[in-house]
Coordinates of C-alpha atoms and ligand atoms in Angstrom, one line a residue:
X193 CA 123.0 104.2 39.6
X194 CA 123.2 104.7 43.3
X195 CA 120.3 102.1 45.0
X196 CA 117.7 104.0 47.0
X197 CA 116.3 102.6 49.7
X198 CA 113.0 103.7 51.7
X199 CA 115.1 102.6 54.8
X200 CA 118.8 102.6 56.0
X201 CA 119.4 101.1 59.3
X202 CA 123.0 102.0 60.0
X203 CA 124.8 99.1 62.8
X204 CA 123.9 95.2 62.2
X205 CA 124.0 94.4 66.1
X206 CA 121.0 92.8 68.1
X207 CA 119.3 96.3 67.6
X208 CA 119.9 96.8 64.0
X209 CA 119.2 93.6 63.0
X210 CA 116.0 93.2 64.7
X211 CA 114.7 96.4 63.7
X212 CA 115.6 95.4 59.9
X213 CA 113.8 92.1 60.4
X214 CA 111.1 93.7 62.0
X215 CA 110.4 96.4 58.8
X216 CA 111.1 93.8 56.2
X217 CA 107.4 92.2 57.2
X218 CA 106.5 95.5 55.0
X219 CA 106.9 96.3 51.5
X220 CA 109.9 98.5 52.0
X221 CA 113.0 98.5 50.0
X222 CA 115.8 98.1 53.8
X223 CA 119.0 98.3 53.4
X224 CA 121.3 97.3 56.5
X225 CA 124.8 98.9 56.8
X226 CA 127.6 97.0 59.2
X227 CA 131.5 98.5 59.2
X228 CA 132.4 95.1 60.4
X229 CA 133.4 92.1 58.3
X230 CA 130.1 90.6 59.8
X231 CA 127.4 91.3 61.8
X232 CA 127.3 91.3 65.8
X233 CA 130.9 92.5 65.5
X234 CA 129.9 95.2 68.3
X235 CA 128.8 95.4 71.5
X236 CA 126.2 92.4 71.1
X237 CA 129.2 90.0 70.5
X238 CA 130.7 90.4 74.0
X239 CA 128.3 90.2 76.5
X240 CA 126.9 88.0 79.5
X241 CA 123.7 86.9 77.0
X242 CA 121.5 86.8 79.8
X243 CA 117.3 87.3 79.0
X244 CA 116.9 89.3 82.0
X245 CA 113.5 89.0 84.0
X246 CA 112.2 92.8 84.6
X247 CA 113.1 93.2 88.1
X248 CA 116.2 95.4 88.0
X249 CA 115.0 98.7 86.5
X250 CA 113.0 101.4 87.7
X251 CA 109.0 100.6 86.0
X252 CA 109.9 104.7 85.0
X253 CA 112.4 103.6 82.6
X254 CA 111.5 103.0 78.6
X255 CA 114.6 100.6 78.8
X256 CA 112.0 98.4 82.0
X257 CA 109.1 98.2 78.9
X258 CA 111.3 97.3 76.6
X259 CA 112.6 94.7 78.5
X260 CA 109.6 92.6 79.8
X261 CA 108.3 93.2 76.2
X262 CA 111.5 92.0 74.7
X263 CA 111.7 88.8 77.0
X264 CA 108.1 87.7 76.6
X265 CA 109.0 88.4 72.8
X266 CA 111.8 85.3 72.4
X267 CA 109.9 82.4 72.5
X268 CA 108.2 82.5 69.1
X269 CA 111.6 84.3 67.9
X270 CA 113.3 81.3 69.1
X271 CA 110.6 78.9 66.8
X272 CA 111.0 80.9 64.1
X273 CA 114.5 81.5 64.2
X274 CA 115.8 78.6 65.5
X275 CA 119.2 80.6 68.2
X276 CA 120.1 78.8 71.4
X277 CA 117.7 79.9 73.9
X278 CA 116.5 77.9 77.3
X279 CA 114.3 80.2 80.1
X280 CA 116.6 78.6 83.0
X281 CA 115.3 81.2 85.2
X282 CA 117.5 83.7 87.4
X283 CA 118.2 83.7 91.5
X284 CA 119.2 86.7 93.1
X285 CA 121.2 85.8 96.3
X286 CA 121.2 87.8 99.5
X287 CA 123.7 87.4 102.5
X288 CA 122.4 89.7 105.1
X289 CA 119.1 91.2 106.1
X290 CA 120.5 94.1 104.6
X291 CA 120.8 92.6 101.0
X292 CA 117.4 90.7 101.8
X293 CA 115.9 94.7 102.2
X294 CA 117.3 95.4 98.3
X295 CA 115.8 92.2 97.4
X296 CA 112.5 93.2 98.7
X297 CA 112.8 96.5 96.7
X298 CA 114.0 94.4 92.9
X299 CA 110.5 92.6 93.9
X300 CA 108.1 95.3 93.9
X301 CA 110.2 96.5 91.0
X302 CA 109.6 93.5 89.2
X303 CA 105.3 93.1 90.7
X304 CA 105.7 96.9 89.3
X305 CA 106.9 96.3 85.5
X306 CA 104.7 92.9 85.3
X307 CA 107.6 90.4 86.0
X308 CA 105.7 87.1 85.5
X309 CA 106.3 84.4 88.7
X310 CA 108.5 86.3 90.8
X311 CA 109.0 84.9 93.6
X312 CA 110.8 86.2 97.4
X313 CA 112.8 83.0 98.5
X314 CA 113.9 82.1 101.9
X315 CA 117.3 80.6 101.9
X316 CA 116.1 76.4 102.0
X317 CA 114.0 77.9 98.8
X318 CA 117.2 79.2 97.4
X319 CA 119.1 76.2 97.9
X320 CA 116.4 73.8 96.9
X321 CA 116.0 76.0 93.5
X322 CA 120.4 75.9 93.2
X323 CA 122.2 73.4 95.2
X324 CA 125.5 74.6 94.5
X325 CA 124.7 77.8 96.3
X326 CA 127.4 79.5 98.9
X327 CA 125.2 77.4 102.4
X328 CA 125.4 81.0 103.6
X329 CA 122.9 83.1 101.0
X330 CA 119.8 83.3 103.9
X331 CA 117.3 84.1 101.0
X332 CA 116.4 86.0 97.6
X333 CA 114.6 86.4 94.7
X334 CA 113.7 84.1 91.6
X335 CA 112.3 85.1 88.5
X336 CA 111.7 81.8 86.3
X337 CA 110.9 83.9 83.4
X338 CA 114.6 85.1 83.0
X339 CA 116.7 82.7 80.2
X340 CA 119.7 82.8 78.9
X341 CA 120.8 83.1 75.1
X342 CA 124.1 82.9 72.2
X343 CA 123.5 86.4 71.7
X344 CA 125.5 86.2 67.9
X345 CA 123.8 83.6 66.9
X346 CA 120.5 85.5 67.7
X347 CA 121.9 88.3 65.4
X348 CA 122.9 86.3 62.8
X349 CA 119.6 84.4 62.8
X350 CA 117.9 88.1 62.4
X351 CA 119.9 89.1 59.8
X352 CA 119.5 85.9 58.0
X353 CA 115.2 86.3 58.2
X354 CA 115.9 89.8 56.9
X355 CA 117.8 89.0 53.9
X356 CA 115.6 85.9 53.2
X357 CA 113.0 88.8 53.3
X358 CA 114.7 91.5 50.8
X359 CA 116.9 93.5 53.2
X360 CA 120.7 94.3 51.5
X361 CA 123.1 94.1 53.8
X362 CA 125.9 96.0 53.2
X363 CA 129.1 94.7 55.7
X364 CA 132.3 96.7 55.1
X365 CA 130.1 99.7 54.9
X366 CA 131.7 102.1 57.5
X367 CA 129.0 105.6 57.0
X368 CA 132.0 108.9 57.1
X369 CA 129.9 111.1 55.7
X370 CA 126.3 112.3 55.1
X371 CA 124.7 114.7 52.3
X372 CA 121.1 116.2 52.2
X373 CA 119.2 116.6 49.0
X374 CA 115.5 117.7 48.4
X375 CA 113.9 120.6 50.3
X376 CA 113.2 120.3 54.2
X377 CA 109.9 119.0 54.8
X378 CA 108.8 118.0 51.4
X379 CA 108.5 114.0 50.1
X380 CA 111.7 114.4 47.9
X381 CA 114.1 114.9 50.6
X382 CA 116.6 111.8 51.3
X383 CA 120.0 111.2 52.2
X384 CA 123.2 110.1 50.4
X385 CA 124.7 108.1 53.0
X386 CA 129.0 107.5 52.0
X387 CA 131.2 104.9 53.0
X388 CA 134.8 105.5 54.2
X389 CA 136.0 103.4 51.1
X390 CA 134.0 105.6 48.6
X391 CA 130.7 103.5 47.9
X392 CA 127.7 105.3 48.7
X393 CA 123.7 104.9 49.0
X394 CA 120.4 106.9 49.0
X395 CA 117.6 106.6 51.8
X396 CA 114.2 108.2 52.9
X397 CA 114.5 107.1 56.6
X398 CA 117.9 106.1 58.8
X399 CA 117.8 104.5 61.8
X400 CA 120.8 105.2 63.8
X401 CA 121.4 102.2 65.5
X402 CA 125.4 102.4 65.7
X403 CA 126.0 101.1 69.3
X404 CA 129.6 102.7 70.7
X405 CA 129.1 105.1 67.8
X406 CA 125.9 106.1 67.5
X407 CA 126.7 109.9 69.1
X408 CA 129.3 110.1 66.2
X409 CA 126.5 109.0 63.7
X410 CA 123.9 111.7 64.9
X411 CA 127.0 114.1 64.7
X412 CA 127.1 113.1 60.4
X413 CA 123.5 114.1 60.3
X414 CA 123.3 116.9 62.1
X415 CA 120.8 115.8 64.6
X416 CA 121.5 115.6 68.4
X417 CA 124.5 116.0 70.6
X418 CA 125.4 113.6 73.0
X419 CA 128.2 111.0 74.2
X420 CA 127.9 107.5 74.5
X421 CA 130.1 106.6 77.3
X422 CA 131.6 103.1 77.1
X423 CA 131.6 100.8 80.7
X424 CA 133.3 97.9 80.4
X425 CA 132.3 94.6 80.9
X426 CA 135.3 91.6 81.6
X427 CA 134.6 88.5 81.5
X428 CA 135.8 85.1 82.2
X429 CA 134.6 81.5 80.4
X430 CA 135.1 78.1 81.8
X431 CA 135.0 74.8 80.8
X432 CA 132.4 73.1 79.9
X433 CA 133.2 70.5 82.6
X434 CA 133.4 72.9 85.3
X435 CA 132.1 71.8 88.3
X436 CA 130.8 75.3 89.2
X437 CA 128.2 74.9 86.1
X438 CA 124.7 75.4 87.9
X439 CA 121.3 75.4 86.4
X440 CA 120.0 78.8 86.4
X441 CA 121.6 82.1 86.9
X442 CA 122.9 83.7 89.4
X443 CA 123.1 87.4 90.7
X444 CA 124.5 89.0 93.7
X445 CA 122.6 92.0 95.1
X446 CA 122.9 94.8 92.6
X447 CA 124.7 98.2 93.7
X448 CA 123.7 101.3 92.2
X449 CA 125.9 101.4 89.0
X450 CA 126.0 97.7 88.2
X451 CA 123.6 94.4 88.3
X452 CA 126.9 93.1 89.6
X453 CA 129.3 89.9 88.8
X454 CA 127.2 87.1 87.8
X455 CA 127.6 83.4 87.4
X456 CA 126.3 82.3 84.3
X457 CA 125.3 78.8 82.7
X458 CA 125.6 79.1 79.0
X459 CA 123.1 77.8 77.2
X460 CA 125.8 75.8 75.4
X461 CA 127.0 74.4 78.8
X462 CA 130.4 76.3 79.4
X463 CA 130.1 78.6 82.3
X464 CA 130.8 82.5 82.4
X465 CA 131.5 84.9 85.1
X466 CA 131.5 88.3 85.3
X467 CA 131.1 91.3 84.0
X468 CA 133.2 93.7 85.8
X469 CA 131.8 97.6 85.3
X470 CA 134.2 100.4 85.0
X471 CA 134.0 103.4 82.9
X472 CA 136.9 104.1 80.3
X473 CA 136.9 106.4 77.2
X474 CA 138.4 104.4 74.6
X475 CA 135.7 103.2 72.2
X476 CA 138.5 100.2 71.3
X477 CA 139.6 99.0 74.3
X478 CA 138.7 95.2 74.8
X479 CA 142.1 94.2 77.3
X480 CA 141.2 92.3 80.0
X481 CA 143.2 92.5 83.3
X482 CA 144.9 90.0 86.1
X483 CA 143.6 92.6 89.0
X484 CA 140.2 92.0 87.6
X485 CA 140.8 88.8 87.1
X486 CA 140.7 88.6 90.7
X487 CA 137.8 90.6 91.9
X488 CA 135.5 88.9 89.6
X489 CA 136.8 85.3 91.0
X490 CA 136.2 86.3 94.7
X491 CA 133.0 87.9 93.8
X492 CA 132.0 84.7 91.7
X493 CA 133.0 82.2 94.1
X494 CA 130.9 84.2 97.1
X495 CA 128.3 82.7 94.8
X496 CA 129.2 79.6 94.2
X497 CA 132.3 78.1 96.1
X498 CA 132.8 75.5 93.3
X499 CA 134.2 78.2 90.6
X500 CA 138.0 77.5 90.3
X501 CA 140.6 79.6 88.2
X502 CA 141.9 75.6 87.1
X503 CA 138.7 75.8 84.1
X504 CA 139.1 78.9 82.7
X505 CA 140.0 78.5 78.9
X506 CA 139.5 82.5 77.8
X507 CA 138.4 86.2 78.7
X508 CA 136.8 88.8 76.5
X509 CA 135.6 92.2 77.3
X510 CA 132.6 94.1 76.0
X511 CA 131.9 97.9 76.6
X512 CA 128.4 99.1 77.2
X513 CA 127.3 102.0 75.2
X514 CA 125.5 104.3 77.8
X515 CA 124.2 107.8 78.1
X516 CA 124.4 109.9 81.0
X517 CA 121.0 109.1 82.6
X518 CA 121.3 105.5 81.8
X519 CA 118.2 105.2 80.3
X520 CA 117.6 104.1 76.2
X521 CA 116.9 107.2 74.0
X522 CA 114.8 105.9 71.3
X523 CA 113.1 108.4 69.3
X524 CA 112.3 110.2 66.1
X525 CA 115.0 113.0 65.8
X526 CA 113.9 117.0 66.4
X527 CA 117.1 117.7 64.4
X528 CA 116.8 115.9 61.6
X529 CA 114.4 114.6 59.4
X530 CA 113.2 110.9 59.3
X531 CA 116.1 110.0 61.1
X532 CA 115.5 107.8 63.9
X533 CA 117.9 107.2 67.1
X534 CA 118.3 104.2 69.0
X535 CA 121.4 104.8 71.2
X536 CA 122.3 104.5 74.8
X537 CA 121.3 100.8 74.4
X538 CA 123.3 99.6 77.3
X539 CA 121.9 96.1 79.1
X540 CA 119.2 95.0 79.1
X541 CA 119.5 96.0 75.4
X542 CA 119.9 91.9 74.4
X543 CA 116.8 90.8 75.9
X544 CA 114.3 94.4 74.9
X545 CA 115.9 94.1 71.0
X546 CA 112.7 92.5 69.7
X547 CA 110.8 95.1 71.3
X548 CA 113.1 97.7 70.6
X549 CA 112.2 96.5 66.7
X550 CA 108.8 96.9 67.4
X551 CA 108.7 100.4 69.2
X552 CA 111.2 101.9 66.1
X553 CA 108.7 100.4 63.9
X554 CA 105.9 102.4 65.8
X555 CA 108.0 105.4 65.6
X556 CA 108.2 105.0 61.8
X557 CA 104.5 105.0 61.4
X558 CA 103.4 107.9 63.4
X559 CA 106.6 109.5 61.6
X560 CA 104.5 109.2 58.1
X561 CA 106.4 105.8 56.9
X562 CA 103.4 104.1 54.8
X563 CA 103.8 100.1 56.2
X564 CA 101.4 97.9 54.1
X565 CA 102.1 94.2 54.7
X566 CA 104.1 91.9 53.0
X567 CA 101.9 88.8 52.1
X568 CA 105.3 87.1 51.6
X569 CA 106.8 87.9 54.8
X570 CA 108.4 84.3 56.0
X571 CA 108.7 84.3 59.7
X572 CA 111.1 81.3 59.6
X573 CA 114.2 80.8 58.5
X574 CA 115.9 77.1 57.9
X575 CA 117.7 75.8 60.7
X576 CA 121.1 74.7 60.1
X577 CA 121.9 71.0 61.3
X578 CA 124.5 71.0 64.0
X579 CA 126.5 67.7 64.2
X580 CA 126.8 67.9 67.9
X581 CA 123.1 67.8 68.5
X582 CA 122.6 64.8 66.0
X583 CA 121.7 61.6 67.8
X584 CA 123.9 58.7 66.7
X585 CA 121.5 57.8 64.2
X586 CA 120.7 61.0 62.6
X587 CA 125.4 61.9 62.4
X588 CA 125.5 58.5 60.3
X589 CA 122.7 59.4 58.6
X590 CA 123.8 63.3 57.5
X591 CA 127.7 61.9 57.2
X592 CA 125.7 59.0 54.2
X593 CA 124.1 62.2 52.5
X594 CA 127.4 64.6 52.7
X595 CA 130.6 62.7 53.8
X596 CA 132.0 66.6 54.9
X597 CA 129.8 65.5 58.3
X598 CA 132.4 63.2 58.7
X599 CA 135.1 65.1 58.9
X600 CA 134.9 66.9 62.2
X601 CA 137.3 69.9 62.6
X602 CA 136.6 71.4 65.8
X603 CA 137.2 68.4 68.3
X604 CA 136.3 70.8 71.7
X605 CA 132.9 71.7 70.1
X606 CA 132.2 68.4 68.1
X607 CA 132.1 70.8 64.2
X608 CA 132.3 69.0 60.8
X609 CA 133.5 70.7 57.7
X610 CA 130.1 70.5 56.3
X611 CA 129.2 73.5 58.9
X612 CA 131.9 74.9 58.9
X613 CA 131.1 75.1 54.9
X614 CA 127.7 76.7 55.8
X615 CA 128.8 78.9 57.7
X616 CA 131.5 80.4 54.9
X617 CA 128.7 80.1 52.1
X618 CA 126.3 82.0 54.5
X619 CA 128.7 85.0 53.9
X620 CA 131.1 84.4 57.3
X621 CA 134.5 84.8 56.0
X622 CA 136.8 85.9 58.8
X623 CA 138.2 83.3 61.3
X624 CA 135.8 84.9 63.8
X625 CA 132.4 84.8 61.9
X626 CA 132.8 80.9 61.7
X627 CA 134.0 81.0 65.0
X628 CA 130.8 82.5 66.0
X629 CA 128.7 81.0 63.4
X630 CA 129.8 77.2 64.3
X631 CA 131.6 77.6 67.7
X632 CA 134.5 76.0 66.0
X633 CA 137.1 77.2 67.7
X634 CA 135.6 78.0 71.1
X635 CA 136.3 75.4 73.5
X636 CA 139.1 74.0 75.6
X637 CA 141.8 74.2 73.0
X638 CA 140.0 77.7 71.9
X639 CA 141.2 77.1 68.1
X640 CA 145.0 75.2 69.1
X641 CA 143.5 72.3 66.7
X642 CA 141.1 73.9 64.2
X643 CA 142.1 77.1 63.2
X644 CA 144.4 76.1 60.5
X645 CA 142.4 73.6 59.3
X646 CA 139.7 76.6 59.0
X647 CA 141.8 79.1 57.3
X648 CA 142.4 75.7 54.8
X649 CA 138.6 75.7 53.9
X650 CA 138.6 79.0 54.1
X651 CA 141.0 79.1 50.9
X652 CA 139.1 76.8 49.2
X653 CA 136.0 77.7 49.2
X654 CA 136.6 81.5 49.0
X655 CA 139.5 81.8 46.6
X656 CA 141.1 84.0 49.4
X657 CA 144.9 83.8 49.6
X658 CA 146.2 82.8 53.2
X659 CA 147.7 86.7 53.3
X660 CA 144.0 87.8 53.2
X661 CA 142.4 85.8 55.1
X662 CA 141.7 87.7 58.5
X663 CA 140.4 87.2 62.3
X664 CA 137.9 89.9 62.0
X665 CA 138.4 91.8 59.7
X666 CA 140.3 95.1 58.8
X667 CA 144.0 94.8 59.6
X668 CA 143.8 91.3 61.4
X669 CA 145.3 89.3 59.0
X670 CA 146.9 85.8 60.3
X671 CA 149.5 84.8 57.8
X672 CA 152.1 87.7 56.5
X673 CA 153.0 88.0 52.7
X674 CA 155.7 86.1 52.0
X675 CA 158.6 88.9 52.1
X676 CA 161.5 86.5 50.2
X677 CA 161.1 83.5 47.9
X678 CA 160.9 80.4 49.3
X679 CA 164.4 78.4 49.3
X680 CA 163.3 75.2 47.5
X681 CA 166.7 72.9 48.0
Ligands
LIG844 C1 129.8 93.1 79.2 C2 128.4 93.3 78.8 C3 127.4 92.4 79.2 C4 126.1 92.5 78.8 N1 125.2 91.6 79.2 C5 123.9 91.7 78.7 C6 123.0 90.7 79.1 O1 123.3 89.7 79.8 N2 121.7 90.9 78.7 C7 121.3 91.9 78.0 O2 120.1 92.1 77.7 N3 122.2 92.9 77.6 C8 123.5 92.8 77.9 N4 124.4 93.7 77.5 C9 124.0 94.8 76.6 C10 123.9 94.3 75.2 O3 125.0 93.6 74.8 C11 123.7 95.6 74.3 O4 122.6 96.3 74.8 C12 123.4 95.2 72.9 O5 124.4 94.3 72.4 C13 123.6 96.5 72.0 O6 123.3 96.2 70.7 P1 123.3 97.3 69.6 O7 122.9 96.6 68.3 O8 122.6 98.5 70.0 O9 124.9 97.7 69.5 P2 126.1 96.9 68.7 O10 126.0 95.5 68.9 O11 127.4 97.6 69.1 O12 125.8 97.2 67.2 C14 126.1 98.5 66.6 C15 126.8 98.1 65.3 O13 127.0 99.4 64.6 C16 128.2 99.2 63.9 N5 128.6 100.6 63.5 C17 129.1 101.5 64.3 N6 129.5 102.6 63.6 C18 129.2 102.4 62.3 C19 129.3 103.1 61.1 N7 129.9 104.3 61.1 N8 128.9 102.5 60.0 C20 128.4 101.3 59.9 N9 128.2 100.5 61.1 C21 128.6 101.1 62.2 C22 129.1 98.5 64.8 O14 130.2 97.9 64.2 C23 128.1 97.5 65.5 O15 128.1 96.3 64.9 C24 125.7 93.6 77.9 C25 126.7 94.4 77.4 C26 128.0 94.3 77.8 C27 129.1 95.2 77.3

């Protein structure tokens, strides 16, 4: 028998996820539906994983609400769920009296959407609040409210308090097709929602939260027409032991299109920079390039003189999934019934997802949704122990309890087997969810050492063969089937 649900939140990105952890405070049967192998496959694995601080949007703007809402929002979400989060505040750097003019204008934005502790800086300000500053930025702006975050470890924090509060998640679950039953407008009417591969499930509501895709999800439905255009974001990650590793971070003056090229301290002390901006139409395409390579090095080092092409240990691109007027369009749909878009969720769509959960959950409610309280809701979730973090005491300690500790198999980011055990037995089970999950994989060497010795512990505790075993899913497998028997003399 086909599972109904009273709501199917299609996409497990930030969005998804915290709008499925949001409703599953109710007593409401939630199901959550991811193509991917995992969650945050999408746009919210690749991104700059900045907690912006309210200044850079119009106060017109839903996605300026959401935002200041959103970052007030992750302190008790960090408590309760435990991601990497640190509020090391953000400087925007001018170079002329020009740029100081377009400062002057992000700080009445900011005074305008109810940025807390903004401040205007003149440069010894600047250079007091960031010592490795370019000696030529003559002022700015700082917003101390503005943080930094591991924006999939946010998501799979989410996902976990949802599931520890009754939401199925479905991963694998790729919706191609969409049926009606019941009559318009009366209480029986739901939808079969079907998979590519065949499964299928029943809901009362969907929330179209699809990312890249969502304008090919409101097609399935019927609902409205309109294109997500994707505006890609390279960037570039360097050591750990950079020298160009500051203590807050750091924007150049924004130009219409873009916040601009940023120089970002991680919160798990790497260093990024970038993201470029440029508009493309392919939905897939993650390449990064040597030209922009360039660009976002000169504009990087403007910055900060210290950045040097010598750290860089990897590049990534993410695409943004925007809309024409570059706003968020979150609303109940005229089209079609109790179905629920949350597309065009371009930045600052990281740091307004809490209170993107909370407005959808509004919507659902003045949409008829009946949300009684569930006296069992847990806000928290277990932390995991991380090895890295252990004092010397507390590693000999956890290695006593479960040797696995010991055994550390990711020698850039310090990870034992035992998390890389947790990980796999939390339901990550391509190279690229334990990547994610543990960071195994991430640093200097970024998986030269570990990877095999993943896929190994992989095998074991999955029963996967090697030839099935993949990076990320689908097609991405890492060892080929063995095409001729193996010559044993
Ligand atoms: C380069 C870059 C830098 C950014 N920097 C920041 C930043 O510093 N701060 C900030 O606040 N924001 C930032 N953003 C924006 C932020 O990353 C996004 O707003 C956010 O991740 C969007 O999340 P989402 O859940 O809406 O989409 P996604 O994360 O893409 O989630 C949608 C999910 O839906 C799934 N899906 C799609 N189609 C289907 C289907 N048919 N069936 C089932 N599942 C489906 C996808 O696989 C995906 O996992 C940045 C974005 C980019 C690209």
């Amino acid at each position: 028998m086909m599972k109904r649900y009273d709501v199917v939140v299609i996409g497990a990105g930030v969005s998804g996820a915290a709008i499925a952890r949001r409703l599953s405070a109710y007593r409401l049967s939630i199901a959550l539906l991811e193509k991917e192998i995992d969650v945050s496959f999408g746009v919210s694995k690749a991104n700059s994983g900045v907690i912006h601080g309210g200044f850079h949007h119009s106060p017109d703007l839903l996605k300026s609400r959401l935002e200041i809402q959103g970052n007030l929002m992750y302190d008790k979400l960090q408590r309760e769920l435990h991601f990497p989060f640190r509020r090391c505040g953000i400087l925007v750097a001018a170079f002329s009296t020009e740029e100081m003019r377009i400062v002057q204008e992000l700080y009445n934005r900011g005074v305008a959407n109810g940025a807390i502790g903004i401040e205007l800086c003149n440069g010894d300000r600047m250079h007091m609040l960031e010592p490795k500053l370019n000696s030529d930025v003559m002022g700015g702006l700082f917003a101390p409210g503005g943080g930094i975050v591991e924006p999939y470890r946010l998501v799979f924090s989410l996902v976990e308090s949802a599931v520890l509060n009754g939401v199925d998640l479905h991963t694998n679950f790729d919706v191609a097709g969409v049926e009606k039953s019941g009559k318009t407008g009366s209480e029986d009417r739901e939808y079969v929602l079907h998979g590519s591969d065949g499964q299928s499930i029943r809901g009362r509501w969907v929330i179209n939260a699809a990312g890249l895709f969502a304008d090919r999800i409101s097609g399935l439905f019927g609902a409205e027409d309109f294109r997500i255009h994707p505006r890609k974001g390279e960037e570039f990650l360097l050591d750990r032991e950079a020298s160009a590793h500051t203590g807050r971070v750091i924007f150049p003056v924004p130009n219409p299109v873009s916040k601009g090229m940023l120089v970002i301290p991680t919160v798990e002390g790497t260093t990024m920079i970038g993201p470029t901006a440029l508009e493309t139409d392919d939905k897939e395409d993650l390449a990064t390039s040597s030209e922009n390579f360039e660009k976002v090095f000169y504009s990087a080092r403007r910055l900060i003189p210290s950045v040097s092409e010598r750290d860089i240990i990897t590049s990534f691109a993410g695409l943004r999934p925007s809309l024409e007027d570059g706003d968020f369009y979150i609303a109940r749909s005229e089209k079609a019934e109790r179905f629920v878009q949350v597309a065009g969720i371009q930045s600052p769509g990281l740091t307004a997802a809490p209170a993107i959960a909370e407005y959808v959950k509004d919507l659902l409610k003045q949409g008829g949704l009946e949300l009684t309280e569930d006296p069992d809701y847990q806000g928290e979730i277990p932390a995991v122990p991380r090895f890295r973090s252990m004092s010397l005491h507390e590693q000999d300690a956890a290695v006593k309890a479960d040797p696995a500790y010991g055994n550390i198999i990711c020698r850039c980011e310090n990870v034992s087997e035992a998390e890389v055990v947790a990980a796999i037995r939390r339901g990550h089970t391509s190279l690229d969810g334990i990547k994610f999950y543990t960071r195994a994989g991430m640093g200097r060497c970024q998986g030269g050492f570990c990877s095999y010795k993943i896929l190994q512990i992989l095998r074991r505790e999955t029963g996967l063969p090697w030839e099935k075993i993949t990076k990320r899913g689908r097609k991405s497998w890492i060892v080929r089937e063995r095409i001729s028997p193996a010559k044993t003399s």
